Coordinates of C-alpha atoms in Angstrom, one line a residue:
X1 CA 125.5 23.2 42.7
X2 CA 122.6 25.6 41.9
X3 CA 119.6 24.6 39.8
X4 CA 118.7 27.2 37.1
X5 CA 115.6 27.2 34.9
X6 CA 116.4 28.6 31.5
X7 CA 113.7 29.6 29.0
X8 CA 114.6 29.1 25.3
X9 CA 113.3 30.9 22.3
X10 CA 110.9 28.9 20.1
X11 CA 110.1 29.0 16.4
X12 CA 107.6 31.8 16.7
X13 CA 110.3 33.9 18.6
X14 CA 112.7 33.3 15.7
X15 CA 110.1 34.4 13.2
X16 CA 109.5 37.5 15.3
X17 CA 113.3 38.2 15.5
X18 CA 113.6 37.9 11.7
X19 CA 110.7 40.3 11.2
X20 CA 112.3 42.9 13.5
X21 CA 115.6 42.4 11.7
X22 CA 113.9 43.1 8.4
X23 CA 112.5 46.3 9.8
X24 CA 116.1 47.5 10.7
X25 CA 116.6 46.4 14.3
X26 CA 119.9 44.7 14.9
X27 CA 119.6 40.9 15.1
X28 CA 121.1 41.0 18.6
X29 CA 118.6 43.6 19.9
X30 CA 115.7 41.7 18.3
X31 CA 116.8 38.5 19.9
X32 CA 117.2 40.2 23.3
X33 CA 113.8 41.8 23.0
X34 CA 112.1 38.6 22.0
X35 CA 113.6 37.0 25.1
X36 CA 112.5 39.9 27.4
X37 CA 109.0 39.6 26.0
X38 CA 108.7 36.1 27.4
X39 CA 110.0 36.9 30.9
X40 CA 109.3 39.6 33.4
X41 CA 113.0 40.4 33.9
X42 CA 116.4 38.8 33.3
X43 CA 120.0 39.3 34.1
X44 CA 122.5 39.7 31.3
X45 CA 123.9 36.2 32.0
X46 CA 120.4 34.6 31.7
X47 CA 119.9 36.4 28.4
X48 CA 123.3 35.1 27.2
X49 CA 122.5 31.5 28.1
X50 CA 118.9 31.6 26.7
X51 CA 119.6 33.4 23.4
X52 CA 123.1 32.0 22.6
X53 CA 124.4 35.6 22.4
X54 CA 127.8 36.5 23.8
X55 CA 128.3 39.0 26.6
X56 CA 129.4 41.9 24.3
X57 CA 126.5 41.3 22.0
X58 CA 124.0 41.5 24.9
X59 CA 125.7 44.6 26.2
X60 CA 125.4 46.4 22.8
X61 CA 121.8 45.3 22.4
X62 CA 121.0 46.6 25.9
X63 CA 122.7 49.9 25.3
X64 CA 120.7 50.4 22.1
X65 CA 117.4 49.6 23.8
X66 CA 118.3 51.6 26.9
X67 CA 119.1 54.7 24.7
X68 CA 115.6 54.4 23.2
X69 CA 114.1 54.0 26.7
X70 CA 112.7 50.6 25.8
X71 CA 114.1 48.8 28.8
X72 CA 114.5 49.5 32.5
X73 CA 117.6 48.5 34.4
X74 CA 118.0 47.8 38.1
X75 CA 120.9 46.5 40.2
X76 CA 120.7 43.6 42.5
X77 CA 123.3 42.9 45.0
X78 CA 124.6 39.3 45.0
X79 CA 125.4 37.5 48.2
X80 CA 129.0 37.9 49.1
X81 CA 131.5 40.1 47.3
X82 CA 131.4 41.3 43.8
X83 CA 129.6 43.8 41.6
X84 CA 125.9 44.0 41.7
X85 CA 124.0 42.2 38.8
X86 CA 122.0 44.3 36.4
X87 CA 118.5 43.1 35.9
X88 CA 116.7 44.1 32.7
X89 CA 113.0 44.3 31.8
X90 CA 111.0 45.8 28.9
X91 CA 109.8 49.3 29.8
X92 CA 108.0 50.0 26.6
X93 CA 105.2 48.0 25.1
X94 CA 106.2 46.0 22.1
X95 CA 103.6 47.8 19.9
X96 CA 105.4 51.1 20.7
X97 CA 108.8 49.6 19.6
X98 CA 107.2 48.3 16.4
X99 CA 105.6 51.7 15.8
X100 CA 109.0 53.3 16.1
X101 CA 110.3 51.2 13.1
X102 CA 107.0 51.7 11.2
X103 CA 107.4 55.5 11.4
X104 CA 111.1 55.3 10.6
X105 CA 110.4 53.3 7.4
X106 CA 107.5 55.5 6.5
X107 CA 109.8 58.6 6.7
X108 CA 112.5 56.9 4.7
X109 CA 110.1 55.9 2.0
X110 CA 108.6 59.4 1.8
X111 CA 112.1 60.8 1.4
X112 CA 112.8 58.3 -1.4
X113 CA 109.6 59.1 -3.2
X114 CA 110.3 62.8 -2.9
X115 CA 113.8 62.3 -4.4
X116 CA 112.3 60.4 -7.3
X117 CA 109.7 63.1 -8.0
X118 CA 112.5 65.7 -8.1
X119 CA 114.5 63.6 -10.5
X120 CA 111.5 63.3 -12.8
X121 CA 110.9 67.0 -12.8
X122 CA 114.6 67.7 -13.4
X123 CA 114.8 65.1 -16.3
X124 CA 111.8 66.7 -18.0
X125 CA 113.4 70.2 -17.7
X126 CA 116.7 68.8 -19.0
X127 CA 115.0 67.3 -22.0
X128 CA 113.3 70.7 -22.8
X129 CA 116.5 72.7 -22.8
X130 CA 118.6 72.1 -26.0
X131 CA 122.3 71.3 -25.8
X132 CA 124.7 73.8 -27.4

């Protein structure tokens, strides 16, 4: 039998995950990112065990983060037969990822404010034109 050291998420990690979720990141991606922040690299299986996520949830989170170029992936050949294991690590600084969500929320709020201003102008114009 093989010994395996598993790191677990603590209370601060869960607060971090909740904050990322509030910004719009999926909970699974936030959980995976919080775990990868605490380790240099990890396999999908290690992430599953440490975070309590299932394999499809980890895969979806990894795909999302890989599409954003936030993680790097390498393959590691296991001894014997079988497919190589994918090893994941954060490729982007956490500040850069947070800035992505900051900019996204800023743009969304600017669009909302712009729509409200247009509505105000239109409502003033509508109140000036009499109904027939």
